XYZ file of C-alpha atoms in Angstrom:
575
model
C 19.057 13.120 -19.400
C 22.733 12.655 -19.433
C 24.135 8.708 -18.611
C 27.280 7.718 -18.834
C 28.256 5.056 -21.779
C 28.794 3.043 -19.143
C 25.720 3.108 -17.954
C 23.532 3.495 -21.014
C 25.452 -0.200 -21.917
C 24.793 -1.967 -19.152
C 20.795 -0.593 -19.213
C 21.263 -2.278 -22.978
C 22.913 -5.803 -22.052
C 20.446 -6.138 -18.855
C 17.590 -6.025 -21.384
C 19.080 -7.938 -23.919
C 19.339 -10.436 -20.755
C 16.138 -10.273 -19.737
C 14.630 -10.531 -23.272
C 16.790 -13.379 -24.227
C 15.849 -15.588 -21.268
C 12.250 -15.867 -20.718
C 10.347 -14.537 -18.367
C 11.470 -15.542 -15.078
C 8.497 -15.393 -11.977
C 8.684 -18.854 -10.601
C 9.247 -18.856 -6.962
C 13.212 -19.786 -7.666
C 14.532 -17.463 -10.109
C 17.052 -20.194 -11.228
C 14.325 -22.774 -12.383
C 12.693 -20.241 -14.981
C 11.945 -22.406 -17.898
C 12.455 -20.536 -21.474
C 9.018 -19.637 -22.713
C 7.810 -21.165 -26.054
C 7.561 -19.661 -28.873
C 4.624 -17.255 -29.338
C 1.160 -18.490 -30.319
C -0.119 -17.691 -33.610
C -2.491 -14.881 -33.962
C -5.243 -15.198 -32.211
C -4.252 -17.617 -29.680
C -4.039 -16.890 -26.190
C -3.078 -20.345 -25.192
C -4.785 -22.940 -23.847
C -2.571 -23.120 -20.405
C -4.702 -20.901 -18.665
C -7.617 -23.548 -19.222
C -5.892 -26.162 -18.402
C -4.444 -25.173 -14.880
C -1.612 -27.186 -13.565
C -3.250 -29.414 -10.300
C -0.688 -28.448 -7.798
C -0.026 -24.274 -8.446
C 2.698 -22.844 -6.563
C 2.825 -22.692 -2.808
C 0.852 -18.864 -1.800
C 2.933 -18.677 1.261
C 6.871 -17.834 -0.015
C 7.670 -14.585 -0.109
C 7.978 -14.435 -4.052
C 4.374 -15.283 -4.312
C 3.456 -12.499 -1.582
C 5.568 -9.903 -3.916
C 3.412 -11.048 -6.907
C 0.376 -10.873 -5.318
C 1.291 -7.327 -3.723
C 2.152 -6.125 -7.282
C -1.203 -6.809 -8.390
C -3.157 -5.719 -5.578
C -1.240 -2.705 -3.949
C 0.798 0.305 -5.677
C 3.670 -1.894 -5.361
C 5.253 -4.544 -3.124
C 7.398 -3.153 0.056
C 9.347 -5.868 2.636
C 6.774 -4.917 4.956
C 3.815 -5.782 3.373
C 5.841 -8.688 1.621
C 6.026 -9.769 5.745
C 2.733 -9.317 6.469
C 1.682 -11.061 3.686
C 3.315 -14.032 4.228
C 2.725 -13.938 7.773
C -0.522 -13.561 7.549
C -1.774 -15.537 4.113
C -2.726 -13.903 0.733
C -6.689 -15.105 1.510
C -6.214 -13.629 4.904
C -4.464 -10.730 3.662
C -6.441 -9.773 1.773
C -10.151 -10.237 3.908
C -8.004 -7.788 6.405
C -7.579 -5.399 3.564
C -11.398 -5.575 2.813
C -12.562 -4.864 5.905
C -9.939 -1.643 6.712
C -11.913 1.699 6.676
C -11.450 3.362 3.275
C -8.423 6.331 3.044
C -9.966 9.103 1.672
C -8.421 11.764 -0.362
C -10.631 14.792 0.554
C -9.323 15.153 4.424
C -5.744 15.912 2.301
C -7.022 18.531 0.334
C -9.298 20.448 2.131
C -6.798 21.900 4.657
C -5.552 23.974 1.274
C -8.808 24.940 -0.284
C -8.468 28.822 0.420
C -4.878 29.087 -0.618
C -4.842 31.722 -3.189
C -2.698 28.838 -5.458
C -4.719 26.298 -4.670
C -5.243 24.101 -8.044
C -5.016 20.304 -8.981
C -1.295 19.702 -7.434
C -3.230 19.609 -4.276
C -5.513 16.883 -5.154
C -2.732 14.935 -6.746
C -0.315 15.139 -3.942
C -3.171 13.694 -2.375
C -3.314 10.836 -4.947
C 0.311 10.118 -3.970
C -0.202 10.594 -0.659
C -2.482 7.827 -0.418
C -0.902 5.691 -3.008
C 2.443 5.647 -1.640
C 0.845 5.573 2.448
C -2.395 4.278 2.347
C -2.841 1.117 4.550
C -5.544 -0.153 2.491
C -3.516 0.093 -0.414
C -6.097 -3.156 -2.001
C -9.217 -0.427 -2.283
C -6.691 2.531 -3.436
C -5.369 -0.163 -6.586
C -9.307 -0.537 -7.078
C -10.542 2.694 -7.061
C -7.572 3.496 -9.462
C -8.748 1.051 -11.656
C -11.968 2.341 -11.745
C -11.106 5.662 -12.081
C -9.826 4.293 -15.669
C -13.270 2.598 -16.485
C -16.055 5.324 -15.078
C -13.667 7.904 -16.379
C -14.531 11.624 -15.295
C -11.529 13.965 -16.310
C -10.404 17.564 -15.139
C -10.344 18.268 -19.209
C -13.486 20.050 -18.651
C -14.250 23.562 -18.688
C -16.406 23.506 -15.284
C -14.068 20.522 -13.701
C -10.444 22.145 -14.277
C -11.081 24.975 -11.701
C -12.557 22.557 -9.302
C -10.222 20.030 -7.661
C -12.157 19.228 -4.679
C -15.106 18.386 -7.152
C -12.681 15.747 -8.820
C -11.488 14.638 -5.324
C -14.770 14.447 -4.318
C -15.366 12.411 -7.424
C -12.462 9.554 -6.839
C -13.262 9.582 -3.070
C -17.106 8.212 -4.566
C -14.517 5.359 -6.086
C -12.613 4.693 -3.440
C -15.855 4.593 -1.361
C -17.333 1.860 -3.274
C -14.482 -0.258 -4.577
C -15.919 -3.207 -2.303
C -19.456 -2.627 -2.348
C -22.279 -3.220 -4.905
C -21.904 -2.442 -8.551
C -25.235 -1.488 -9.172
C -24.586 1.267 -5.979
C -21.755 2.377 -7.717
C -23.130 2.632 -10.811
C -26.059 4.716 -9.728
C -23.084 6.848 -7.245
C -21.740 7.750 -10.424
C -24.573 8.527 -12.765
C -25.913 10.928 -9.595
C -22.324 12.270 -9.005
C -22.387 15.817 -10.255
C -18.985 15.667 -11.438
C -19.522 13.029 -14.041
C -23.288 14.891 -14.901
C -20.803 17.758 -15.809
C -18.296 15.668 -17.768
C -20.991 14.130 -19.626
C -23.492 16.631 -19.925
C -26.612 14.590 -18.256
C -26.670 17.297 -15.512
C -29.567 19.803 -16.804
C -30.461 17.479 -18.942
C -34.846 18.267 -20.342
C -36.976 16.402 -21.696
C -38.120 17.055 -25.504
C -39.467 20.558 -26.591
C -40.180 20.627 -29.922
C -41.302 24.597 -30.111
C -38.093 25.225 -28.845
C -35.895 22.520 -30.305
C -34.752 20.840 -27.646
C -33.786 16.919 -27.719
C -32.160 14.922 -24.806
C -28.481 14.820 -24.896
C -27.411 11.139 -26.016
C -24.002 11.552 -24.339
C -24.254 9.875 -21.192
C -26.791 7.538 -22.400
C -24.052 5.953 -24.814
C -20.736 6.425 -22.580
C -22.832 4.611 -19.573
C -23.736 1.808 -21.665
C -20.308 1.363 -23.932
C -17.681 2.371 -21.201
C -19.520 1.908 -17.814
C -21.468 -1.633 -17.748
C -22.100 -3.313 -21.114
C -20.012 -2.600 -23.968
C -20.871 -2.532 -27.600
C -21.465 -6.032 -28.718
C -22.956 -9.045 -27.069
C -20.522 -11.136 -24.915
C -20.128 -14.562 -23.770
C -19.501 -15.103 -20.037
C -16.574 -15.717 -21.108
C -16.007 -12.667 -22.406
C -16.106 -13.493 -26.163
C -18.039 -12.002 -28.652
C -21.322 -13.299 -29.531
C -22.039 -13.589 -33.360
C -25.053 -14.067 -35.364
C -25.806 -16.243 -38.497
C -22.965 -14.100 -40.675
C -20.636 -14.619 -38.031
C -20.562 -11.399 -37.061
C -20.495 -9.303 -33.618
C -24.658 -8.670 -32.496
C -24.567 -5.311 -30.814
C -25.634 -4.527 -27.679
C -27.734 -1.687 -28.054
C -29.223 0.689 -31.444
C -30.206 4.313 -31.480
C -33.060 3.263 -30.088
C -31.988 1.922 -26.889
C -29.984 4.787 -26.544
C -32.888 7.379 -27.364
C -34.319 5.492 -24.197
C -31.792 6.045 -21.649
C -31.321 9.398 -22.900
C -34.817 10.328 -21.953
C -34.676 8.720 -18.964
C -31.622 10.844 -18.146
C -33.710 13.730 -18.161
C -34.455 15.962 -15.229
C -31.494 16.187 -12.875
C -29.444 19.028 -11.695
C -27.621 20.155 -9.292
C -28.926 19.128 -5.614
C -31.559 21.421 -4.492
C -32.653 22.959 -8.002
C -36.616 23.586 -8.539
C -38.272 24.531 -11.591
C -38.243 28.118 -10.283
C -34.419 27.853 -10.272
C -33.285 25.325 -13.269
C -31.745 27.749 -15.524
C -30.062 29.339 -12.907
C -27.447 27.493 -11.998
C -25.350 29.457 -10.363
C -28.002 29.327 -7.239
C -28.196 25.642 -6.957
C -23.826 25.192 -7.873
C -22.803 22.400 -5.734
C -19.971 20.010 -7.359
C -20.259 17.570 -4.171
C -23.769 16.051 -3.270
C -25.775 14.018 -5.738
C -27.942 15.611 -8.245
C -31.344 15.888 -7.423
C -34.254 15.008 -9.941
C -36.823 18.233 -11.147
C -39.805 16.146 -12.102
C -41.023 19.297 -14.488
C -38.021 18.747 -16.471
C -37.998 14.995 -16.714
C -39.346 12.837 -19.464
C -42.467 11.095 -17.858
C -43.646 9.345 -21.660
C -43.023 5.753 -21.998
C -39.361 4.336 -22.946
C -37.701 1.340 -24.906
C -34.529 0.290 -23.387
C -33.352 -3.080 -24.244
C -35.225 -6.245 -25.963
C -38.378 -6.170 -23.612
C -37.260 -3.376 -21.238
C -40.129 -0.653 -21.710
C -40.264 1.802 -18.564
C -44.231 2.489 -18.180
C -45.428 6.393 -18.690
C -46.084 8.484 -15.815
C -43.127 7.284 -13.566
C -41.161 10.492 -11.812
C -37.515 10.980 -12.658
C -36.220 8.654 -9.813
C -38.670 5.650 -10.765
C -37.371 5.756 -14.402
C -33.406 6.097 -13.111
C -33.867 3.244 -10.726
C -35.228 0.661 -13.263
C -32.842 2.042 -16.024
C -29.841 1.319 -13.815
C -31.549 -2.042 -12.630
C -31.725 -2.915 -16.490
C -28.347 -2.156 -17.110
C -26.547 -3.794 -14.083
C -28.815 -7.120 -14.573
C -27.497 -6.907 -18.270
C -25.818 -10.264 -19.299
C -22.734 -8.316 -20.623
C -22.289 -6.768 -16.909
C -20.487 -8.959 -15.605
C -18.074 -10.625 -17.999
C -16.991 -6.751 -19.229
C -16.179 -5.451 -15.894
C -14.556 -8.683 -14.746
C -12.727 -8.689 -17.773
C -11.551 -4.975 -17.215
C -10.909 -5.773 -13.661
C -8.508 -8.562 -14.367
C -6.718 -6.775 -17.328
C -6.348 -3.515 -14.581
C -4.967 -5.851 -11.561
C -3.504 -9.137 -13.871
C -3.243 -9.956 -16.910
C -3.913 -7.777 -20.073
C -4.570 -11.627 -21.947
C -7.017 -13.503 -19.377
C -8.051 -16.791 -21.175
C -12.157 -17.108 -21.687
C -11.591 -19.621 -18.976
C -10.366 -17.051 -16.562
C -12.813 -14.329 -17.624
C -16.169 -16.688 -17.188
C -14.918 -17.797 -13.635
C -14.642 -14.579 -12.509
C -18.019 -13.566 -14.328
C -19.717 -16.212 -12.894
C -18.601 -14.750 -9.038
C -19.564 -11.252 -10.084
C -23.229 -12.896 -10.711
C -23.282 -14.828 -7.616
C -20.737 -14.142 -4.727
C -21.908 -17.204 -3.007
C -24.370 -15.474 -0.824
C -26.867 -15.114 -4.100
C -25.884 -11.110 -4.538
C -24.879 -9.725 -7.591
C -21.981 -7.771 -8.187
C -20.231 -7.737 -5.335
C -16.994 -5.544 -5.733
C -15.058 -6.882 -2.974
C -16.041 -10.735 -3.438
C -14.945 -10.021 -7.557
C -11.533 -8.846 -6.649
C -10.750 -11.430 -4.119
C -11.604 -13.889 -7.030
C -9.507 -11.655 -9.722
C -6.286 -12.126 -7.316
C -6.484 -15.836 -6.117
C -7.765 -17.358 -9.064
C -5.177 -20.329 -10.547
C -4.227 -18.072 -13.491
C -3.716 -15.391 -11.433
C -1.408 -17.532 -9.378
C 0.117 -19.402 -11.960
C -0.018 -18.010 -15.114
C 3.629 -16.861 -15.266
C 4.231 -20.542 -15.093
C 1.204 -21.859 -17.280
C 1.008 -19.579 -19.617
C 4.749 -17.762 -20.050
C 4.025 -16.291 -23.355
C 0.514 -14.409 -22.806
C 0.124 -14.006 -19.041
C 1.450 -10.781 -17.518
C 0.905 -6.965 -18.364
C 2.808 -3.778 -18.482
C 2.757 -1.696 -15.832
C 1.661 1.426 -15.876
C 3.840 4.408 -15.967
C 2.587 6.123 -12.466
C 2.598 2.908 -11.207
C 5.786 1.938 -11.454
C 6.577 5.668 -10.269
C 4.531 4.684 -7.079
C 6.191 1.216 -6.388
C 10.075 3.026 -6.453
C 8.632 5.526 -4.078
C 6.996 2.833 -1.832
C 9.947 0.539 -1.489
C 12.626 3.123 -0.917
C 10.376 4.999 1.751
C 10.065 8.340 -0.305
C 11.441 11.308 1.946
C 10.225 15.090 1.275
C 10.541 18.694 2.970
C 7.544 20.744 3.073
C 3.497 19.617 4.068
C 2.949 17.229 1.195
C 4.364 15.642 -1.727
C 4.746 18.426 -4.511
C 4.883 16.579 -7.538
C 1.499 18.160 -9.393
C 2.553 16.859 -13.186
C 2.937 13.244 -13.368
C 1.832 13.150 -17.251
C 5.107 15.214 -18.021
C 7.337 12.256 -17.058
C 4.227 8.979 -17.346
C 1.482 10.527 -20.112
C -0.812 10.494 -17.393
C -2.401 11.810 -14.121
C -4.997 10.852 -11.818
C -8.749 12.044 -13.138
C -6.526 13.885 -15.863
C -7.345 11.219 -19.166
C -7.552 13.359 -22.209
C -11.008 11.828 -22.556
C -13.894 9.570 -21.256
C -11.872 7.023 -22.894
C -8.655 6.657 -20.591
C -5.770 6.979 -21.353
C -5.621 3.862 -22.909
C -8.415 1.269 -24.589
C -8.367 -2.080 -23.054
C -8.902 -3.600 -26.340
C -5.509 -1.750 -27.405
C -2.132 -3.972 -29.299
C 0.310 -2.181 -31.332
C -0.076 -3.375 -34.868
C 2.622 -5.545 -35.060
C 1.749 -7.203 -32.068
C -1.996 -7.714 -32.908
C -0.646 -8.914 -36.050
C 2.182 -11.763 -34.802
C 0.736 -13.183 -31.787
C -3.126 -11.520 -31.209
C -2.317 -10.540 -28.288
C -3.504 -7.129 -26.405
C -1.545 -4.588 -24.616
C -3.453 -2.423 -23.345
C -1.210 0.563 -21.617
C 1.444 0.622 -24.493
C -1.048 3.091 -26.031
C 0.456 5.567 -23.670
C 4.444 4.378 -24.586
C 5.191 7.076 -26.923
C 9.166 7.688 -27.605
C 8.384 10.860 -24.573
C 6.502 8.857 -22.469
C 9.584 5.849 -22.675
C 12.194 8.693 -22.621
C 10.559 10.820 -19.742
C 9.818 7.894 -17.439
C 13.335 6.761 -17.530
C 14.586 10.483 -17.042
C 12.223 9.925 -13.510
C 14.099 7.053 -12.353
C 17.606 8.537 -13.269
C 16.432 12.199 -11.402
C 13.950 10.937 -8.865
C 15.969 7.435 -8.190
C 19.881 7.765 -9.531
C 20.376 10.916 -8.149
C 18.418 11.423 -5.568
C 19.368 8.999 -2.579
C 20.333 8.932 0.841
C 20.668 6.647 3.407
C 21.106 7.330 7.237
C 19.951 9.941 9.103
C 17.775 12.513 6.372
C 19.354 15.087 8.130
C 22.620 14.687 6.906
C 21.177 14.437 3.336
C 21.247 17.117 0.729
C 17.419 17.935 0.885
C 16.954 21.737 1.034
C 14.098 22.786 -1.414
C 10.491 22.562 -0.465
C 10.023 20.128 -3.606
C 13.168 18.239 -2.527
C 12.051 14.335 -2.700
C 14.490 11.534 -1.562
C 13.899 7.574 -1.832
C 15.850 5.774 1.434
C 17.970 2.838 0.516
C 19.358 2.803 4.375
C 18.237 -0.775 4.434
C 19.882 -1.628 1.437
C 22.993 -0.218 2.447
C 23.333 -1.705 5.599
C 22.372 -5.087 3.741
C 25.350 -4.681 1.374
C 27.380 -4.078 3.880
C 26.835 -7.184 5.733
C 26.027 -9.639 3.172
C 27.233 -8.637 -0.159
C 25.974 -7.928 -3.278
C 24.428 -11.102 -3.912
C 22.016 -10.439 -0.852
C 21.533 -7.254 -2.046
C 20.389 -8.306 -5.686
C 18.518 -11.069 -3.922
C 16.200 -8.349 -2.258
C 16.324 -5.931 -5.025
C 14.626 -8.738 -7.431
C 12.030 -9.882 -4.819
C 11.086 -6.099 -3.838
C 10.858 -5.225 -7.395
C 10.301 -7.950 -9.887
C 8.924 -10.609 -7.630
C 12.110 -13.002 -8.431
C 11.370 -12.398 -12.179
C 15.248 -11.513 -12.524
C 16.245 -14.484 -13.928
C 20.494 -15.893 -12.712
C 21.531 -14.648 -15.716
C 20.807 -10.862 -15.320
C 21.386 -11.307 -11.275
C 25.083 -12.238 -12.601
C 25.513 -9.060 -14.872
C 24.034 -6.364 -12.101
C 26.577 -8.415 -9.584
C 29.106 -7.217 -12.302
C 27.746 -3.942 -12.740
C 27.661 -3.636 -8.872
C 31.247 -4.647 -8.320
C 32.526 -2.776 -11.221
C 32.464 0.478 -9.543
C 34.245 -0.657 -6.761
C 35.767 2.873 -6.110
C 32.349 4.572 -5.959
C 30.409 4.723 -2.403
C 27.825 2.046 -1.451
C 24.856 4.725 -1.904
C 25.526 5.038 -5.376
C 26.410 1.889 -6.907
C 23.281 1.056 -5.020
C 21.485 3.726 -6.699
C 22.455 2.851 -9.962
C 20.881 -1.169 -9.565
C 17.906 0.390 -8.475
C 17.422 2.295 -11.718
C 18.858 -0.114 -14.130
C 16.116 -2.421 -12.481
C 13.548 -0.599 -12.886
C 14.310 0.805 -16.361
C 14.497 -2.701 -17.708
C 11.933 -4.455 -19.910
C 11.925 -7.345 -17.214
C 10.656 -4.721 -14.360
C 7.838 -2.945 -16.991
C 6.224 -6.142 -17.596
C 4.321 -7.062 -14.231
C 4.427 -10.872 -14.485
């Protein structure tokens, strides 16, 4: 990427700005107190305990920004309106109740294209990312989609992108409904019994050496539900008598689930047909259960879990999953996931057992209830005011694609051609939808670069991605897909010719300079973007930087806020 000193100062000074000031997020950018000094290792504070009694007014449209940056792809003035028009409670029951967006109706129209591969599936992703009107459940099933990880890094899964549509469609599907539905969704979806080899799946043969594959059996128990050690509801690790973690499971709990994975294939297989696949092939319906090839002996799972003998492949699946969703580790791990995905990537124990305690009753005596756990995650007091609690540990950084998806949203992304042709996100971000380079994500949620474990304990979850490409590349997208590529007007009077061409609108902003200045301009830059986290200091410098280039047109100088915003440190920490 080539910048101008000029510019590659200013990006410089803004973060030296934004750094130097604190953290901004209140709903007046001027009153942003400077943070504290960090906590010592270990501590996450005890602010987000110890809620203030009155928390900021929900009904301001700096409180509808933050709430839309947490629950959507990224806040627009629209949904910033609606928001505040309608209530963040209300807002988001309405989102709850839309009809779920699906990604499939986008990609089968292209299925028998002779080129058709997995930029079809992810210009649906961005489709419904940047479009979607229940943009609450696409935010969810992307978060899912990094916990009950399936990936197209498979052999079978790589030449199949309606299988992995298919497969985040089952996420997006279920975002609001039951865990223990989703759970068994995903353990049946034939995608994932792929990924993880349970699909064709036998029971013991000794004669011919054959042992249950252990892989889904452990990923299901350490990545999907219950994690490796005990956990408080609060999310904190239980330890025994040497004060150290108890863990949840041994080899023989996982020898259990193993064998009770046995016996499903594809849908429609018989015994006549199990080793031959290629008859039964279908990437799309749930696997179906061959009793012949299932496991029917008796099984330990956990602590006084034993699955009787003589139970079909079905009977064993359903009380396996019932074990694991009733587990006590449920529902502080996904909570905790949850609110590190949507939040905060430091939730106090506080924050992590209130939510726990609504994912084990949602006030109607049902048990992990998606929909009633979110709507908890996003109103909760920390959630509300933990950039004013808790200034040194509350917050995250945003994901890469994310932030890709929020520039595109708020400047109305314009393209030529049928659908949005940008099939290699992980080029510029180090990731892609349902592309992780294993069942792991892309990133562990227990992740901190050493030296910020080491100073302040605290976790960071996504800067496992933030390699000096990823940094470099993302900022090369906001220069090419941002800086330089503008218009405002009529888009036929732009400069987009190519098939691929993509445009962000800043028409509004234009017109809003125009009228009112620059200072109304950076006023609705920093709620669009930041959520008023621009703090007076760095509004006064990207006035300057603004006015500086008096000579240059409107479009551009406009252009140039936009990416020095969103290039900053202040923007890539969601507060």
């Amino acid at each position: 990427m080539m910048l101008t000193f000029r510019t590659l100062s200013m990006l410089m000074m803004l973060g030296i700005a934004l750094y130097g000031c604190g953290g901004g997020g209140s709903d007046s950018a001027s009153e942003t107190p400077a943070p504290p000094s960090a906590p010592p290792a270990g501590d996450q504070g005890d602010s987000g305990d110890e809620p203030t009694d009155e928390p900021p007014t929900q009904n301001t449209p700096i409180a509808a920004a933050r709430l839309l940056n947490q629950a959507s792809f990224g806040a627009t003035p629209e949904d910033i309106v609606a928001v505040v028009d309608l209530g963040q409670e209300a807002w988001i029951d309405e989102q709850i109740d839309l009809s779920p967006s699906y990604h499939m109706p986008l990609v089968e129209p292209y299925a028998d294209n002779e080129d058709f591969w997995r930029s079809y599936r992810i210009s649906a992703w961005w489709h419904r990312a940047l479009y979607a009107p229940d943009q609450l459940r696409q935010r969810v099933a992307f978060a899912l989609s990094e916990i009950m990880v399936v990936s197209e890094f498979n052999g079978v899964l790589a030449d199949d992108p309606e299988a992995l549509t298919a497969y985040y469609d089952l996420l997006v599907e279920h975002a609001f409904g039951s865990y223990r539905e989703l759970l068994e969704a995903v353990t049946l979806s034939p995608a994932m019994g792929v990924y993880l080899s349970m699909l064709g799946n036998e029971k013991p043969d000794e004669e011919r050496n054959i042992r249950p594959d252990e892989n889904y059996a452990r990923e299901v128990m350490q990545l999907f539900s219950i994690g490796l050690v005990e956990l408080n509801l609060d999310g904190t690790e239980k330890l025994d008598a040497e004060q150290q973690p108890i863990p949840s499971y041994d080899q023989t709990v996982i020898k259990g689930f193993a064998h009770v994975f046995t016996g499903w294939h594809f849908s429609g297989t018989t015994a006549q047909t199990w080793y031959r696949w290629w008859e039964n092939f279908n990437l799309f319906d749930p696997m179906g259960a061959v009793d012949e090839y299932h496991d029917s002996n008796e099984k330990q799972l956990f602590s006084g879990v034993i699955l009787p003998a003589n139970q079909t492949a079905e009977q064993d699946l359903a009380l396996a999953l019932d074990a694991l969703a009733s587990h006590s580790n449920v529902a502080p791990f996904i909570s905790k996931q949850l609110i590190q995905k949507l939040v905060t990537s430091n939730p106090s124990p506080a924050y992590v057992e209130r939510i726990a305690n609504v994912f084990l009753d949602n006030g109607s005596g049902e048990q992990g209830d998606l929909a009633t756990v979110v709507k908890a995650i996003l109103l909760d007091e920390e959630a509300q005011s933990g950039h004013i609690n808790a200034p040194t540990t509350f917050g995250k950084v945003r994901e890469p694609i994310i932030r890709a998806a929020h520039m595109w949203r708020a400047f109305n992304l314009t393209y030529v051609g049928e659908r949005i042709d940008f099939g290699w996100p992980e080029y510029f971000f180090g990731q892609a939808p349902v592309a992780s380079p294993s069942v792991f994500n892309f990133y562990r949620p227990d992740y901190s670069p050493i030296k910020l474990e080491s100073e302040t304990g605290l976790l960071a979850p996504e800067l496992q991605i933030a390699t000096d490409s990823t940094m470099t590349n993302t900022v090369n997208f906001f220069a090419w897909y941002g800086l330089w590529r503008t218009f405002s007007g009529d888009p036929s009077d732009a400069d987009i010719t190519e098939d691929d061409d993509m445009f962000i609108d800043i028409t509004e902003e234009v017109t809003l300079v125009e009228q009112d200045g620059s200072e109304a301009l950076l006023a609705h830059l920093n709620l669009v973007l930041t959520a008023g986290a621009l703090n007076d200091e760095a509004i006064d410098l990207l006035v300057d930087a603004y006015e500086a280039d008096e000579y240059a047109e409107p479009e551009k100088r406009i252009a140039n806020l936009i990416f020095l915003i969103m290039s900053s440190p202040q923007y890539a920490i969601q507060r």
